[in-house]
Short mmCIF file of C-alpha atoms in Angstrom, two decimals:
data_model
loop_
_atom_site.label_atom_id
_atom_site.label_comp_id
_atom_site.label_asym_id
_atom_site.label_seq_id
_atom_site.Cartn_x
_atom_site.Cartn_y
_atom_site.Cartn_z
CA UNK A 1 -91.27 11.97 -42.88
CA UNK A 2 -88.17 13.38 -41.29
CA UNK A 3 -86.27 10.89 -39.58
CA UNK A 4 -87.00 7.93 -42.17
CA UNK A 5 -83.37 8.21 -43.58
CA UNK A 6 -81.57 8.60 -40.35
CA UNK A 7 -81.82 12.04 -40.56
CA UNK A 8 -83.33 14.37 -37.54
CA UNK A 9 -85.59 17.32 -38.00
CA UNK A 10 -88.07 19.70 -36.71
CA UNK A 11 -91.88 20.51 -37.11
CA UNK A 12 -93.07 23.53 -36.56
CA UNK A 13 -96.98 24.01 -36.48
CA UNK A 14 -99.83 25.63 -36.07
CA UNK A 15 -103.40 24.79 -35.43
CA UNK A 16 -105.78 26.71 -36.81
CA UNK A 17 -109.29 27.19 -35.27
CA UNK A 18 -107.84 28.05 -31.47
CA UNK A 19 -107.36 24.41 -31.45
CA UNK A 20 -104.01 23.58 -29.43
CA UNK A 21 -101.16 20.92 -31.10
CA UNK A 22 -100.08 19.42 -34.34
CA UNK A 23 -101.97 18.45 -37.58
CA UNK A 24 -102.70 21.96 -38.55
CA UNK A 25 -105.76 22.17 -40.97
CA UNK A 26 -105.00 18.62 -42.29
CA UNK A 27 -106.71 17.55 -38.88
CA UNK A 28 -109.54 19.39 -39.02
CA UNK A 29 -110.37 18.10 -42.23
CA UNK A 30 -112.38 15.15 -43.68
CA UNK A 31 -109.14 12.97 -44.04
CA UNK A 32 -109.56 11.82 -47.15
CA UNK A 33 -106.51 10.99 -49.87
CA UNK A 34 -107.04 10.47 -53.30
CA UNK A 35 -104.94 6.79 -54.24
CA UNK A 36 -105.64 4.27 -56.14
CA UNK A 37 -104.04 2.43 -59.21
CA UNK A 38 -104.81 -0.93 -57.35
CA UNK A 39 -103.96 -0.31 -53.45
CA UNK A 40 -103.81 -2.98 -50.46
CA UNK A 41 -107.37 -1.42 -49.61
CA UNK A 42 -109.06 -1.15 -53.20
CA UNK A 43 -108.02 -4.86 -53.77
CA UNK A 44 -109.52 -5.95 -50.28
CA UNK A 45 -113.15 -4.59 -50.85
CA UNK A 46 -113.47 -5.92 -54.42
CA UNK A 47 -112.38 -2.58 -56.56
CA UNK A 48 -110.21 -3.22 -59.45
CA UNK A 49 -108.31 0.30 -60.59
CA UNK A 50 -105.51 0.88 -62.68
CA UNK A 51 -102.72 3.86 -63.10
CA UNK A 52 -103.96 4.53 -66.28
CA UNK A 53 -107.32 4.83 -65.34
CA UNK A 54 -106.62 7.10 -62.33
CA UNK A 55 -104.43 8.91 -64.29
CA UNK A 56 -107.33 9.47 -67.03
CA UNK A 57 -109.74 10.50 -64.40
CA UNK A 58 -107.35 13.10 -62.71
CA UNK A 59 -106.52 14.94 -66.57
CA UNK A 60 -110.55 14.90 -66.96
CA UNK A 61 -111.23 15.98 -63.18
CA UNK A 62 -109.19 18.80 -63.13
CA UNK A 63 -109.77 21.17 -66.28
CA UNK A 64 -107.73 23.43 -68.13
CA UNK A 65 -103.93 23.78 -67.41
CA UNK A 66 -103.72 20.43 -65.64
CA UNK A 67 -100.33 19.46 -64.97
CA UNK A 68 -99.76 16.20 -66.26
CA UNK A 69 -96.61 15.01 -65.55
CA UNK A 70 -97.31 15.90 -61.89
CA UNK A 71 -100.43 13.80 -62.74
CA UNK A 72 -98.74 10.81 -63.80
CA UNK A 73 -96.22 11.16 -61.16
CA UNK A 74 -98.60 10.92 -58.29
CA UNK A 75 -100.55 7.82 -60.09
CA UNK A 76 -97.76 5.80 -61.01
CA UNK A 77 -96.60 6.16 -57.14
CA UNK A 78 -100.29 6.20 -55.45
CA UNK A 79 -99.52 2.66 -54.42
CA UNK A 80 -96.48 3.23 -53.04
CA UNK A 81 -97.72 6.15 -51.83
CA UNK A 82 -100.52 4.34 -49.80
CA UNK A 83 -98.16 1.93 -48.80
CA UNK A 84 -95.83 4.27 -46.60
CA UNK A 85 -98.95 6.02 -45.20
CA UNK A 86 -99.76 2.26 -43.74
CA UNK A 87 -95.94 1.41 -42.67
CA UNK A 88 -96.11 4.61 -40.95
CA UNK A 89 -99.40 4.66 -38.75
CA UNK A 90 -102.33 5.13 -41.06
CA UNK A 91 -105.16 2.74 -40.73
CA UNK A 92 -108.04 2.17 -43.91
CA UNK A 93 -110.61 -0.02 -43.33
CA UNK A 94 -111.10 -2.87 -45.59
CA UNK A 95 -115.00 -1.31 -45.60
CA UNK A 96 -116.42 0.53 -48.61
CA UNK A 97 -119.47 3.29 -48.25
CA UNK A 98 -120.88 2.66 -51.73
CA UNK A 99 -123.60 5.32 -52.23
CA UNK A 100 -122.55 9.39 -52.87
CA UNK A 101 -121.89 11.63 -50.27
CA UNK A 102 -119.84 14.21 -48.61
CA UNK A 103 -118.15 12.14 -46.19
CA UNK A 104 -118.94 8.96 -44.91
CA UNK A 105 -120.90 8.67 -41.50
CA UNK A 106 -119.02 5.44 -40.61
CA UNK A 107 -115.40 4.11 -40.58
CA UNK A 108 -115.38 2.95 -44.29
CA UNK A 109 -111.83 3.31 -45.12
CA UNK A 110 -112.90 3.65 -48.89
CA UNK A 111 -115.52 5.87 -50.46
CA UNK A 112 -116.38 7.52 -54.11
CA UNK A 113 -115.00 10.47 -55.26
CA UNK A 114 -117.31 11.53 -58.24
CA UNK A 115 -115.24 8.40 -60.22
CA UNK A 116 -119.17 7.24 -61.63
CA UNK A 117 -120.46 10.50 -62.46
CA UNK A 118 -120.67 11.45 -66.16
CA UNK A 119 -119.01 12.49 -68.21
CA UNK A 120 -115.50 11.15 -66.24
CA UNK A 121 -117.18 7.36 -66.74
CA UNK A 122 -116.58 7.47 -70.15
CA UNK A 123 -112.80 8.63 -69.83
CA UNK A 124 -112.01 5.92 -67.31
CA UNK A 125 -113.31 2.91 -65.78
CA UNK A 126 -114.65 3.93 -62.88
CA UNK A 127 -113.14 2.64 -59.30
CA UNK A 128 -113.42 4.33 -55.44
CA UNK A 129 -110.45 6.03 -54.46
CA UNK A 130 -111.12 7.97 -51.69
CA UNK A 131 -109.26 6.33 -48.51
CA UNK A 132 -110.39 7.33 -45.05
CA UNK A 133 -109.45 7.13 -41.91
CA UNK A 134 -111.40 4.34 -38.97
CA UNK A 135 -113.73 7.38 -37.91
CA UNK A 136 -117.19 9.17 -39.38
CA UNK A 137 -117.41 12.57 -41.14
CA UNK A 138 -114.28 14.92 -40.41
CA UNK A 139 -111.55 11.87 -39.43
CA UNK A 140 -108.69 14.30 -40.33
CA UNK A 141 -107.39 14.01 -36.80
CA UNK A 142 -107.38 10.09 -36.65
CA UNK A 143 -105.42 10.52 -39.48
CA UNK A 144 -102.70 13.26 -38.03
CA UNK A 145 -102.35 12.09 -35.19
CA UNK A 146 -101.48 8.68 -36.05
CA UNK A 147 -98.53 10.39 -38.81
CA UNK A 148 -97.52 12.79 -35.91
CA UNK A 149 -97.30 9.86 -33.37
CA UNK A 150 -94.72 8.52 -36.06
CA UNK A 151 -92.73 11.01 -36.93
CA UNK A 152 -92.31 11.36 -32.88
CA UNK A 153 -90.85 7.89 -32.53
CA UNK A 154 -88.89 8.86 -35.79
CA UNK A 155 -86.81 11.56 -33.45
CA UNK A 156 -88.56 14.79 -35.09
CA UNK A 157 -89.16 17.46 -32.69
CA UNK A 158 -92.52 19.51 -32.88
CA UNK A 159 -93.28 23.17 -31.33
CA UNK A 160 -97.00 24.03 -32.16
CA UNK A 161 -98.93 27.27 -31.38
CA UNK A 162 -96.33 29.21 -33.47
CA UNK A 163 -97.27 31.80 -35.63
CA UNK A 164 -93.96 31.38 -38.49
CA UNK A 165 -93.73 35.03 -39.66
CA UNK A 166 -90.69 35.32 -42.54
CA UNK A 167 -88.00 32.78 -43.72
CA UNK A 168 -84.93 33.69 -42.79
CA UNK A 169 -82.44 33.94 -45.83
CA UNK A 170 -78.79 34.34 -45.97
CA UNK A 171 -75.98 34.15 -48.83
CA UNK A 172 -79.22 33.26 -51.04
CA UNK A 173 -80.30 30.51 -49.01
CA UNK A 174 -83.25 30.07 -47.11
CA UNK A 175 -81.96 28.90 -43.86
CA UNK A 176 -84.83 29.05 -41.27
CA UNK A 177 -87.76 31.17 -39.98
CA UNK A 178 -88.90 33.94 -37.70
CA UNK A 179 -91.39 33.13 -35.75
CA UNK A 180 -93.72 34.21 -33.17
CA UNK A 181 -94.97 32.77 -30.02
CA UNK A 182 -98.29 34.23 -28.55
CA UNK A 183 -96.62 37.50 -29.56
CA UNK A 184 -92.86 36.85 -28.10
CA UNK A 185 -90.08 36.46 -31.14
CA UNK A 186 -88.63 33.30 -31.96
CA UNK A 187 -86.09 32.02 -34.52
CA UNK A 188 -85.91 28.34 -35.95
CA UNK A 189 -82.70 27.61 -37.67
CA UNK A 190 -82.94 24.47 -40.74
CA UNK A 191 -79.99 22.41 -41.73
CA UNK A 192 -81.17 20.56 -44.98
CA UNK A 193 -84.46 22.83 -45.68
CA UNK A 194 -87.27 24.91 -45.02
CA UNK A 195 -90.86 23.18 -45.85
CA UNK A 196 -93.49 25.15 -46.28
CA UNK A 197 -97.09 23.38 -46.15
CA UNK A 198 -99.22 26.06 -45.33
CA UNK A 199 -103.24 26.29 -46.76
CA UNK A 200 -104.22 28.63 -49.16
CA UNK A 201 -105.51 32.55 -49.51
CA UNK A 202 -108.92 32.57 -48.95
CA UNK A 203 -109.53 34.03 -46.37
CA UNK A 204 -107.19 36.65 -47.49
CA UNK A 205 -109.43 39.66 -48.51
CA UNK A 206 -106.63 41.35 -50.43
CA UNK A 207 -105.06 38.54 -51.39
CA UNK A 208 -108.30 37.29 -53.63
CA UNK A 209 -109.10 40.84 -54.93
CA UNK A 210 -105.68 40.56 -56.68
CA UNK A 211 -105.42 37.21 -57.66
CA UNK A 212 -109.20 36.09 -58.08
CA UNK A 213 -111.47 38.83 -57.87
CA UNK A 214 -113.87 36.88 -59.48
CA UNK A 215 -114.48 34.81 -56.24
CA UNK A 216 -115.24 38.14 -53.56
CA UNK A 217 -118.03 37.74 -51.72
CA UNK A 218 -118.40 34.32 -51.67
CA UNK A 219 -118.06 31.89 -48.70
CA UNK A 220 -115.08 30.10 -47.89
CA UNK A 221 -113.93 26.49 -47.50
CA UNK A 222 -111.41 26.78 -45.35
CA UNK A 223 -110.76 26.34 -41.24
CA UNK A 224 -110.83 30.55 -40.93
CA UNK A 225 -107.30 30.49 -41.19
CA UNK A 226 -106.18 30.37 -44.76
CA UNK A 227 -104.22 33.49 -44.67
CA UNK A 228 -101.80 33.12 -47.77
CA UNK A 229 -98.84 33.70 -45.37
CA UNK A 230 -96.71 30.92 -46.57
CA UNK A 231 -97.61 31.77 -50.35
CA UNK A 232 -96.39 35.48 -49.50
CA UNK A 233 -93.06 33.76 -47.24
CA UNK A 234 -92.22 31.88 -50.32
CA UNK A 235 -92.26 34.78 -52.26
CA UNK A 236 -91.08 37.51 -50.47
CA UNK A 237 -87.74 35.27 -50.77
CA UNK A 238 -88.43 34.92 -54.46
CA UNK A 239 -90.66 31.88 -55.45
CA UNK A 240 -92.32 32.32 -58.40
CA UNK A 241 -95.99 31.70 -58.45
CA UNK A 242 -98.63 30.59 -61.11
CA UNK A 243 -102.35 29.89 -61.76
CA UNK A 244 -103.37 31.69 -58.71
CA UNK A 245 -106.21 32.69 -60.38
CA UNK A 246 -107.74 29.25 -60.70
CA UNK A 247 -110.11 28.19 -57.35
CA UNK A 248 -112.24 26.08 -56.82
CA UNK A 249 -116.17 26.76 -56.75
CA UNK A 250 -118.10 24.29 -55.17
CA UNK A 251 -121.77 23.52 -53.80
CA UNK A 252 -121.77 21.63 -50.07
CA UNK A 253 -124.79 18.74 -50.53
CA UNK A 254 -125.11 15.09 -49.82
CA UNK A 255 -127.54 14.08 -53.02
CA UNK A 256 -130.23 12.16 -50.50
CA UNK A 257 -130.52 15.23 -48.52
CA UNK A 258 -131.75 17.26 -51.60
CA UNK A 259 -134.01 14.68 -52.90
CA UNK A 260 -135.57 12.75 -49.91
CA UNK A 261 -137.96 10.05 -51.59
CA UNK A 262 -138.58 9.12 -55.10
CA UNK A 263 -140.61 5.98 -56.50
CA UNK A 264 -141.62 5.87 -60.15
CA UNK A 265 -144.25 3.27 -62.03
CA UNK A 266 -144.59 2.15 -65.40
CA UNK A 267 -147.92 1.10 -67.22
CA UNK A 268 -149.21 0.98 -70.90
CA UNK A 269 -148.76 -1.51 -73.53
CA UNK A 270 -146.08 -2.44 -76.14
CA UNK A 271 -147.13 0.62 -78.04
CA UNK A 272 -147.11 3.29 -75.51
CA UNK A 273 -145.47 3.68 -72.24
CA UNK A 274 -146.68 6.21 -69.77
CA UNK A 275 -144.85 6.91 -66.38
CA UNK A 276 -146.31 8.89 -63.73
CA UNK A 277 -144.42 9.93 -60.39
CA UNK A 278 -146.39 8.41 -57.44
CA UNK A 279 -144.56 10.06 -54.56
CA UNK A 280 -141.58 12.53 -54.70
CA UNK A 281 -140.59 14.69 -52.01
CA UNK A 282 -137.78 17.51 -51.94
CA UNK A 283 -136.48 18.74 -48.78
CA UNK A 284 -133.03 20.80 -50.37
CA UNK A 285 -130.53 22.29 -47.36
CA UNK A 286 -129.63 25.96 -47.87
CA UNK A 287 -127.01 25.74 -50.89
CA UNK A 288 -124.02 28.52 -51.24
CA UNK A 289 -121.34 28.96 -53.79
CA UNK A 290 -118.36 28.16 -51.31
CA UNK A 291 -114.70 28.50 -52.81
CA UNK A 292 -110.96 27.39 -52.21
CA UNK A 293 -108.33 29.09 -53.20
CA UNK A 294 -104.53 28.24 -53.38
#
């Protein structure tokens, strides 16, 4: 957070979605950020974790290639990590939502992540990890807004609705950006750094048929405005880039949507066992192949 060190800085941001002010697609999102390791919240609903069982979850979780010293970076600090989020405005409810879903329609400030599901509860004990913000379904706002309201206080200045176009680089350092605001130039000038935290490609037509053709014609997860702009920024001024080829594939449901009602009975003797399904209905939403990429 700029400003934590004595130090002043700038935000500048755009919201996606024709939505007006800070947050970008972070607050249009579900909100959710994946700690554990033993947090102030895990230990105040009951859920006993440890680093090395996040840490053995995360190698698991995410395939091939995984980066694990990044991995066991972000688990040995997830405590601290959840820790500063607190100190500086986030709020997770001492309230777990215990049963699967996509997001919870409460303000459980702690929900399951596919932690239980095989074969990842073999690898690691399992333990909820998902912290939330007070709010149901997408609580990304709750979440921004209390972080922007904080960095505010903190003496960081934000411009929204810009549209940040190049970085602007001189004697081989990136030094600030060009920028546009609806449509009228502007220039931001950086003293220690430029930041970029911009989304992914995907909805970059040309940017997926070079880097993950594999994924055209399928529907996005994303807020409509996941351009790959920064990505191209960063290297346009010569960041190097890698795995762009690996997305993420996914299938929107919540599990008691797809099966509604389910009751099973058990008769026979010590020698046979026969179970017949007495009443099972199946009411399954429309299901698409949506991807991320970046």
């Amino acid at each position: 957070m700029c400003g934590d060190r004595g130090r002043r800085g700038g935000l500048v941001g755009h919201r996606p979605g024709g939505a007006s002010g800070p947050g970008g697609s972070s607050a249009q999102s579900g909100g959710e950020i994946y700690l554990g390791g033993g947090t102030a919240t895990q230990q105040a609903v009951g859920i006993e974790d440890t680093v090395e069982d996040m840490r053995a979850f995360l190698v698991a979780a995410l395939g091939p290639n995984a980066d694990e010293a990044k991995i066991d970076a972000y688990c040995t600090g997830a405590v601290e990590h959840h820790d500063w989020l607190v100190d500086h405005g986030a709020v997770f409810n001492h309230k777990l939502w215990d049963t699967p879903t996509w997001m919870p329609g409460n303000d459980s400030g702690l929900m399951w992540m596919g932690e239980r599901a095989q074969p990842y509860a073999s690898v690691a004990t399992p333990a909820a990890r998902g912290h939330r913000p007070p709010a149901p379904n997408f609580a990304g706002n709750v979440l921004m807004d209390a972080l922007v309201a904080t960095a505010e206080k903190a003496g960081v200045t934000l411009v929204c609705d810009i549209k940040a176009r190049s970085l602007i680089v001189e004697d081989g350092r990136v030094v600030g950006v060009h920028a546009t605001e609806f449509g009228a130039p502007r220039e931001y000038r950086a003293t220690g750094g430029v930041v970029l935290a911009t989304g992914g490609f995907v909805d970059n037509e040309r940017m997926v048929e070079q880097w993950a053709p594999q994924q055209l014609g399928k529907d996005a997860v994303s807020d409509g405005r996941d351009d790959g702009s920064g990505i191209e920024m960063g290297m346009e001024a010569g960041a190097a880039v890698r795995r762009m080829h690996q997305t993420e594939t996914a299938m929107l449901i919540i599990p008691r949507l797809v099966v509604g009602a389910c009751s099973s009975t058990a008769t026979g003797s010590a020698s046979s066992t026969r179970r017949s399904t007495r009443a099972c209905t199946a009411t399954p939403p429309s299901i698409t192949a949506r991807v991320r990429c970046g």
